[in-house]
Amino acid sequence: SLYSCCSKLVCRGCSHANNIREWEERRDPLCPFCRQPLPTEKECNKHRMKRVEANDPYAIYRKGAEQYKKGEYSSAFEWYSKAAELGDVEAHVEKDKEKEIYHLEEAAIGGHPNARFNLGCKEEGSGNIERAVKHFTIAANLGDALSIKALMDRFKVGFVSKDD
């Protein structure tokens, strides 16, 4: 989660642990990073727009997600593209198939497990089972549940050994 009070990304586990601590201690919600009171929605929007204006890749990615939820897909694509150019690995989207592979590879190199899983699916669809298994294995090691299932399914039909 992105906390707009300090513009820090806090993982879901840390955020959840903070919520449990606050609930147990009967405290008002605070940012798990800076321990400041959580801003109102209006303040969040103001902070987010400051981050967008400062070319923060994650804030730009979130702006794209916001546009996507509204159904403004071309606007979302523009925001996602800008975030990807600035280095956000989750924002790599593309309409062109060759460019799509490039962006998936960039995101996978950046450690994005879903991109790695998608590359595995594309390799398998092209008949490159060994490469697909390698992608699934890397994504599974990153904790991707779909990749773990894919490896188990390939094990059942003999494409994956216990050594893999």
C-alpha positions as a printed Julia matrix, in Angstrom:
164×3 Matrix{Float64}:
   0.0     0.0     0.0
   1.11    3.53   -0.72
   0.69    5.81    2.25
   0.22    9.35    1.0
   1.28   10.97    4.29
   4.92    9.99    3.71
   4.76    8.6     0.14
   6.11    5.25    1.3
   5.17    1.85   -0.04
   4.47   -0.53    2.82
   3.97   -4.24    2.13
   0.61   -5.79    2.94
   2.1    -7.9     5.71
   3.54   -4.88    7.52
   0.33   -2.95    7.0
  -1.7    -5.88    8.34
   0.59   -6.25   11.37
   0.16   -2.54   12.04
  -3.63   -2.87   11.84
  -3.58   -5.77   14.33
  -1.36   -3.8    16.73
  -3.66   -0.79   16.53
  -6.75   -2.92   17.07
  -5.23   -4.72   20.06
  -4.09   -1.45   21.62
  -7.37    0.29   20.71
  -5.49    3.05   18.86
  -6.56    5.3    16.03
  -5.15    4.24   12.65
  -1.62    5.49   11.98
   0.74    5.12    9.05
   2.94    2.06    9.72
   5.99    3.96    8.43
   5.85    7.51    9.78
   3.27    6.88   12.56
   1.28    9.99   11.55
  -2.55    9.9    11.53
  -3.9     8.65    8.22
  -4.95   11.51    5.94
  -8.51   12.03    4.75
  -9.48   10.98    1.23
  -9.25   14.61    0.07
  -5.74   14.9     1.55
  -4.77   11.58   -0.05
  -5.84   12.81   -3.48
  -3.89   16.03   -2.99
  -0.74   14.12   -1.93
  -1.15   11.63   -4.81
  -1.38   14.44   -7.37
   1.8    15.98   -5.93
   3.53   12.63   -6.41
   2.17   12.37   -9.98
   3.49   15.87  -10.74
   6.87   14.8    -9.31
   6.91   11.84  -11.78
   6.67    9.17   -9.08
   6.24    5.93  -11.1
   4.02    4.23   -8.52
   1.74    7.26   -8.13
   1.41    7.42  -11.92
   0.64    3.69  -12.01
  -2.1     4.21   -9.37
  -3.51    7.06  -11.48
  -3.68    4.64  -14.41
  -5.48    2.08  -12.23
  -7.94    4.76  -11.16
  -8.67    5.61  -14.81
  -9.04    1.92  -15.66
 -11.64    1.46  -12.9
 -13.6     4.39  -14.36
 -13.61    2.63  -17.75
 -11.31    5.2   -19.35
  -9.02    2.6   -20.9
  -7.08    4.79  -23.33
  -6.28    7.25  -20.54
  -5.28    4.34  -18.27
  -2.99    3.0   -21.01
  -1.24    6.38  -21.25
  -0.71    6.55  -17.47
   0.53    2.94  -17.36
   2.91    3.6   -20.25
   4.36    6.66  -18.54
   4.79    4.73  -15.26
   6.55    1.91  -17.15
   8.91    4.4   -18.81
   9.77    5.73  -15.35
  10.55    2.23  -14.07
   7.4     0.83  -12.45
   7.52   -2.92  -13.15
   3.77   -3.43  -12.62
   2.83   -0.86  -15.22
   4.22   -2.64  -18.27
   1.23   -3.01  -20.6
   1.2    -3.08  -24.37
  -1.16   -3.58  -27.29
   1.53   -4.71  -29.75
   2.43   -8.42  -29.2
   6.19   -7.97  -29.71
   6.27   -5.01  -27.38
   4.09   -6.94  -24.93
   6.78   -9.65  -24.68
   9.43   -6.97  -24.17
   7.43   -5.38  -21.35
   6.71   -8.76  -19.75
  10.43   -9.52  -19.82
  11.26   -6.13  -18.28
   8.72   -6.67  -15.52
   9.94  -10.24  -14.93
  13.55   -9.05  -14.67
  12.29   -6.46  -12.18
  10.98   -9.3   -10.0
   7.27   -9.24  -10.89
   6.0   -12.83  -10.43
   2.81  -12.38  -12.49
   4.86  -11.22  -15.47
   7.11  -14.26  -15.05
   4.04  -16.53  -14.96
   2.64  -14.87  -18.11
   5.96  -15.38  -19.89
   5.77  -19.06  -18.92
   2.3   -19.3   -20.44
   3.45  -17.65  -23.65
   6.49  -19.96  -23.9
   4.32  -23.0   -23.34
   1.9   -21.78  -25.99
   4.85  -21.53  -28.4
   5.9   -25.1   -27.57
   8.92  -24.12  -25.46
   8.08  -26.31  -22.46
  11.55  -26.15  -20.88
  11.58  -22.35  -20.91
   8.01  -22.27  -19.64
   8.96  -24.51  -16.7
  11.93  -22.24  -15.9
   9.63  -19.19  -15.83
   7.07  -21.03  -13.66
   9.83  -22.17  -11.29
  11.21  -18.65  -10.83
   7.7   -17.25  -10.28
   6.87  -20.07   -7.84
  10.03  -19.25   -5.88
   8.7   -15.68   -5.67
   5.49  -17.07   -4.17
   3.18  -16.97   -7.2
   0.32  -19.42   -6.52
  -0.61  -19.83  -10.2
   2.97  -20.85  -11.03
   3.0   -23.39   -8.21
  -0.23  -24.87   -9.58
   1.18  -24.83  -13.12
   4.27  -26.74  -11.96
   2.13  -29.3   -10.13
  -0.01  -29.79  -13.25
   3.11  -30.21  -15.44
   4.54  -32.67  -12.9
   1.41  -34.84  -13.21
   1.87  -35.16  -16.97
   5.65  -35.63  -16.79
   6.97  -32.24  -17.97
   8.5   -31.5   -14.57
  10.61  -33.81  -12.41
  11.07  -33.69   -8.66
  14.58  -32.29   -9.29
  13.08  -29.23  -11.01
